[in-house]
Amino acid sequence: MVLIWVVYLQVFFTSFRRQRRPEIIISLGAGFGKQASWFVANLGLEPVFVVDIIVRFETASGIAEAIVTDRTEMSDKDLANPAEATNQGPLSSGSFMSIGNLETLLQRGNVEIGHASEIRGLTITVVAATAAQGMVVGASRHYRLQSSDDGDWYLLATKLHTEQIRGRAGRRDLARRLEDRLG
């Protein structure tokens, strides 16, 4: 009887932890090539607060990393609310937000690349805070640039799923990167 209760409690506890675990998805859509936009979605049951969005551009000449959280392509006159000037903020369960297309991410990050086709690949990392666990978590997805036969190009994800950064070492690395940015 005790063994049955221990197994039951283990199943209950595992299910409870899985439900409270954040699940951040990064996807590319709503267009093709330069016009495609990236979306960040929260598929966890608990809301998360998006702290930062980091983009790492891989080019033939090297690697450039930029924080693209703030929406610098919009002027103060275009904004009805100051919250529209950033992608930072709460993301409730089941909701999503657009973080922009390739050109806007390059502009926000002040990354000097002559032509978008110089980009070999890029990695988008979303850093978020959770109230339920009181820690930073993240998600990361890598894309590579692919040219088509007609000379056009498009971006392809290198993996089917977004990599979740929930482990102790990954969370510590995210926190260190944010602290380094503070000075």
mmCIF file of C-alpha atoms in Angstrom:
data_model
loop_
_atom_site.group_PDB
_atom_site.id
_atom_site.type_symbol
_atom_site.label_atom_id
_atom_site.label_comp_id
_atom_site.label_asym_id
_atom_site.label_seq_id
_atom_site.Cartn_x
_atom_site.Cartn_y
_atom_site.Cartn_z
ATOM 1 C CA MET A 1 0.000 0.000 0.000
ATOM 2 C CA VAL A 2 2.830 2.415 0.856
ATOM 3 C CA LEU A 3 4.553 1.618 -2.438
ATOM 4 C CA ILE A 4 1.379 2.468 -4.370
ATOM 5 C CA TRP A 5 1.108 5.824 -2.587
ATOM 6 C CA VAL A 6 4.776 6.631 -3.240
ATOM 7 C CA VAL A 7 4.335 5.885 -6.955
ATOM 8 C CA TYR A 8 1.115 7.939 -7.032
ATOM 9 C CA LEU A 9 2.797 10.920 -5.350
ATOM 10 C CA GLN A 10 5.766 10.672 -7.716
ATOM 11 C CA VAL A 11 3.454 10.753 -10.743
ATOM 12 C CA PHE A 12 1.517 13.679 -9.254
ATOM 13 C CA PHE A 13 4.690 15.631 -8.425
ATOM 14 C CA THR A 14 6.204 15.025 -11.874
ATOM 15 C CA SER A 15 2.994 16.162 -13.568
ATOM 16 C CA PHE A 16 2.824 19.264 -11.344
ATOM 17 C CA ARG A 17 6.448 20.235 -12.138
ATOM 18 C CA ARG A 18 5.892 19.721 -15.876
ATOM 19 C CA GLN A 19 2.835 22.004 -15.817
ATOM 20 C CA ARG A 20 4.731 24.826 -14.091
ATOM 21 C CA ARG A 21 7.758 24.554 -16.364
ATOM 22 C CA PRO A 22 8.077 27.420 -18.858
ATOM 23 C CA GLU A 23 7.963 26.580 -22.558
ATOM 24 C CA ILE A 24 9.078 29.421 -24.840
ATOM 25 C CA ILE A 25 8.819 28.901 -28.595
ATOM 26 C CA ILE A 26 10.683 30.895 -31.268
ATOM 27 C CA SER A 27 9.313 30.593 -34.796
ATOM 28 C CA LEU A 28 9.717 32.257 -38.175
ATOM 29 C CA GLY A 29 6.736 33.006 -40.394
ATOM 30 C CA ALA A 30 4.379 35.582 -41.885
ATOM 31 C CA GLY A 31 6.494 36.086 -44.976
ATOM 32 C CA PHE A 32 9.425 34.782 -46.958
ATOM 33 C CA GLY A 33 13.112 35.758 -47.024
ATOM 34 C CA LYS A 34 13.782 39.227 -45.643
ATOM 35 C CA GLN A 35 10.109 39.835 -44.962
ATOM 36 C CA ALA A 36 9.586 36.840 -42.655
ATOM 37 C CA SER A 37 9.057 37.794 -39.011
ATOM 38 C CA TRP A 38 10.112 36.013 -35.845
ATOM 39 C CA PHE A 39 7.541 35.270 -33.184
ATOM 40 C CA VAL A 40 8.053 34.402 -29.525
ATOM 41 C CA ALA A 41 5.286 32.403 -27.847
ATOM 42 C CA ASN A 42 4.739 31.233 -24.285
ATOM 43 C CA LEU A 43 3.259 27.733 -24.258
ATOM 44 C CA GLY A 44 3.809 27.197 -20.536
ATOM 45 C CA LEU A 45 0.909 27.408 -18.101
ATOM 46 C CA GLU A 46 2.557 30.223 -16.127
ATOM 47 C CA PRO A 47 3.182 33.715 -17.527
ATOM 48 C CA VAL A 48 6.788 34.771 -18.181
ATOM 49 C CA PHE A 49 8.394 38.196 -18.357
ATOM 50 C CA VAL A 50 10.599 38.675 -21.424
ATOM 51 C CA VAL A 51 13.772 40.333 -20.127
ATOM 52 C CA ASP A 52 16.016 40.400 -23.193
ATOM 53 C CA ILE A 53 16.269 39.166 -26.752
ATOM 54 C CA ILE A 54 19.801 38.425 -27.918
ATOM 55 C CA VAL A 55 20.689 37.817 -31.570
ATOM 56 C CA ARG A 56 24.023 36.340 -32.597
ATOM 57 C CA PHE A 57 24.856 36.922 -36.275
ATOM 58 C CA GLU A 58 27.386 34.605 -37.946
ATOM 59 C CA THR A 59 29.057 36.113 -41.020
ATOM 60 C CA ALA A 60 32.074 35.306 -43.156
ATOM 61 C CA SER A 61 34.028 38.001 -41.295
ATOM 62 C CA GLY A 62 33.100 36.838 -37.784
ATOM 63 C CA ILE A 63 30.403 36.848 -35.149
ATOM 64 C CA ALA A 64 28.391 39.826 -33.916
ATOM 65 C CA GLU A 65 26.042 39.689 -30.939
ATOM 66 C CA ALA A 66 23.369 42.291 -30.242
ATOM 67 C CA ILE A 67 20.549 42.956 -27.796
ATOM 68 C CA VAL A 68 17.427 43.671 -29.846
ATOM 69 C CA THR A 69 14.823 44.037 -27.122
ATOM 70 C CA ASP A 70 14.061 47.710 -27.725
ATOM 71 C CA ARG A 71 12.178 48.666 -30.878
ATOM 72 C CA THR A 72 14.445 51.426 -32.185
ATOM 73 C CA GLU A 73 12.797 51.517 -35.613
ATOM 74 C CA MET A 74 9.816 53.396 -34.128
ATOM 75 C CA SER A 75 9.913 57.107 -33.283
ATOM 76 C CA ASP A 76 8.255 58.623 -30.229
ATOM 77 C CA LYS A 77 5.590 60.140 -32.486
ATOM 78 C CA ASP A 78 4.510 56.691 -33.706
ATOM 79 C CA LEU A 79 3.863 55.417 -30.183
ATOM 80 C CA ALA A 80 0.533 55.634 -28.397
ATOM 81 C CA ASN A 81 2.013 53.947 -25.315
ATOM 82 C CA PRO A 82 5.663 53.766 -24.120
ATOM 83 C CA ALA A 83 5.321 49.970 -23.763
ATOM 84 C CA GLU A 84 5.140 49.755 -27.569
ATOM 85 C CA ALA A 85 8.823 50.817 -27.762
ATOM 86 C CA THR A 86 10.087 47.498 -26.401
ATOM 87 C CA ASN A 87 9.595 43.766 -26.644
ATOM 88 C CA GLN A 88 10.289 43.523 -22.939
ATOM 89 C CA GLY A 89 7.301 42.672 -20.788
ATOM 90 C CA PRO A 90 4.922 39.948 -19.645
ATOM 91 C CA LEU A 91 3.842 37.175 -21.963
ATOM 92 C CA SER A 92 0.815 35.303 -20.665
ATOM 93 C CA SER A 93 0.146 31.634 -21.263
ATOM 94 C CA GLY A 94 -0.754 30.942 -24.878
ATOM 95 C CA SER A 95 0.160 34.413 -26.127
ATOM 96 C CA PHE A 96 2.824 35.480 -28.600
ATOM 97 C CA MET A 97 4.540 38.603 -29.901
ATOM 98 C CA SER A 98 6.422 39.559 -33.037
ATOM 99 C CA ILE A 99 10.039 40.587 -32.522
ATOM 100 C CA GLY A 100 10.568 41.749 -36.115
ATOM 101 C CA ASN A 101 12.145 40.593 -39.348
ATOM 102 C CA LEU A 102 15.820 40.301 -40.278
ATOM 103 C CA GLU A 103 16.205 43.910 -41.373
ATOM 104 C CA THR A 104 14.682 45.307 -38.167
ATOM 105 C CA LEU A 105 16.837 43.007 -36.011
ATOM 106 C CA LEU A 106 19.959 44.212 -37.842
ATOM 107 C CA GLN A 107 18.839 47.817 -37.383
ATOM 108 C CA ARG A 108 18.044 47.407 -33.672
ATOM 109 C CA GLY A 109 21.350 45.714 -32.987
ATOM 110 C CA ASN A 110 23.379 48.331 -34.903
ATOM 111 C CA VAL A 111 25.053 45.463 -36.730
ATOM 112 C CA GLU A 112 27.018 46.610 -39.767
ATOM 113 C CA ILE A 113 26.600 44.011 -42.490
ATOM 114 C CA GLY A 114 26.904 45.126 -46.097
ATOM 115 C CA HIS A 115 24.265 42.790 -47.462
ATOM 116 C CA ALA A 116 21.969 40.347 -45.697
ATOM 117 C CA SER A 117 23.326 37.521 -47.836
ATOM 118 C CA GLU A 118 26.660 37.878 -45.956
ATOM 119 C CA ILE A 119 24.945 36.272 -42.985
ATOM 120 C CA ARG A 120 25.699 32.558 -42.723
ATOM 121 C CA GLY A 121 23.387 31.990 -39.772
ATOM 122 C CA LEU A 122 21.898 33.547 -36.686
ATOM 123 C CA THR A 123 20.811 32.436 -33.255
ATOM 124 C CA ILE A 124 17.955 34.091 -31.389
ATOM 125 C CA THR A 125 17.946 33.705 -27.608
ATOM 126 C CA VAL A 126 15.011 34.869 -25.509
ATOM 127 C CA VAL A 127 15.714 35.456 -21.812
ATOM 128 C CA ALA A 128 12.682 35.457 -19.522
ATOM 129 C CA ALA A 129 11.934 35.588 -15.814
ATOM 130 C CA THR A 130 9.353 33.385 -14.131
ATOM 131 C CA ALA A 131 7.426 34.239 -11.006
ATOM 132 C CA ALA A 132 6.705 30.628 -10.134
ATOM 133 C CA GLN A 133 10.368 29.628 -9.977
ATOM 134 C CA GLY A 134 11.985 33.011 -9.290
ATOM 135 C CA MET A 135 14.746 32.561 -11.850
ATOM 136 C CA VAL A 136 15.727 33.406 -15.404
ATOM 137 C CA VAL A 137 15.065 30.839 -18.097
ATOM 138 C CA GLY A 138 15.525 31.031 -21.805
ATOM 139 C CA ALA A 139 14.976 29.585 -25.213
ATOM 140 C CA SER A 140 17.248 29.556 -28.221
ATOM 141 C CA ARG A 141 16.856 28.715 -31.890
ATOM 142 C CA HIS A 142 19.454 28.704 -34.652
ATOM 143 C CA TYR A 143 18.747 29.571 -38.293
ATOM 144 C CA ARG A 144 20.948 29.317 -41.374
ATOM 145 C CA LEU A 145 20.754 31.276 -44.584
ATOM 146 C CA GLN A 146 19.862 29.193 -47.635
ATOM 147 C CA SER A 147 19.907 30.445 -51.231
ATOM 148 C CA SER A 148 17.373 29.276 -53.738
ATOM 149 C CA ASP A 149 17.925 28.465 -57.423
ATOM 150 C CA ASP A 150 16.526 31.816 -58.581
ATOM 151 C CA GLY A 151 19.115 33.778 -56.568
ATOM 152 C CA ASP A 152 16.757 34.628 -53.742
ATOM 153 C CA TRP A 153 17.489 33.491 -50.193
ATOM 154 C CA TYR A 154 15.566 32.362 -47.144
ATOM 155 C CA LEU A 155 16.161 31.335 -43.547
ATOM 156 C CA LEU A 156 15.796 27.777 -42.288
ATOM 157 C CA ALA A 157 15.757 26.556 -38.700
ATOM 158 C CA THR A 158 18.503 24.004 -38.056
ATOM 159 C CA LYS A 159 16.358 22.038 -35.571
ATOM 160 C CA LEU A 160 12.677 21.241 -35.437
ATOM 161 C CA HIS A 161 12.146 22.497 -31.876
ATOM 162 C CA THR A 162 13.253 25.506 -29.886
ATOM 163 C CA GLU A 163 15.973 24.595 -27.379
ATOM 164 C CA GLN A 164 14.796 25.324 -23.836
ATOM 165 C CA ILE A 165 17.386 26.686 -21.403
ATOM 166 C CA ARG A 166 16.179 25.461 -18.024
ATOM 167 C CA GLY A 167 19.187 23.607 -16.618
ATOM 168 C CA ARG A 168 21.323 25.097 -13.875
ATOM 169 C CA ALA A 169 24.387 25.667 -16.106
ATOM 170 C CA GLY A 170 22.333 27.254 -18.904
ATOM 171 C CA ARG A 171 20.479 29.558 -16.504
ATOM 172 C CA ARG A 172 23.770 30.546 -14.868
ATOM 173 C CA ASP A 173 25.220 31.383 -18.299
ATOM 174 C CA LEU A 174 22.177 33.521 -19.167
ATOM 175 C CA ALA A 175 22.412 35.378 -15.846
ATOM 176 C CA ARG A 176 26.151 35.946 -16.400
ATOM 177 C CA ARG A 177 25.538 37.350 -19.895
ATOM 178 C CA LEU A 178 22.919 39.747 -18.520
ATOM 179 C CA GLU A 179 25.174 40.828 -15.647
ATOM 180 C CA ASP A 180 28.085 41.400 -18.052
ATOM 181 C CA ARG A 181 25.840 43.692 -20.040
ATOM 182 C CA LEU A 182 25.129 45.763 -16.927
ATOM 183 C CA GLY A 183 28.786 46.589 -16.566
#
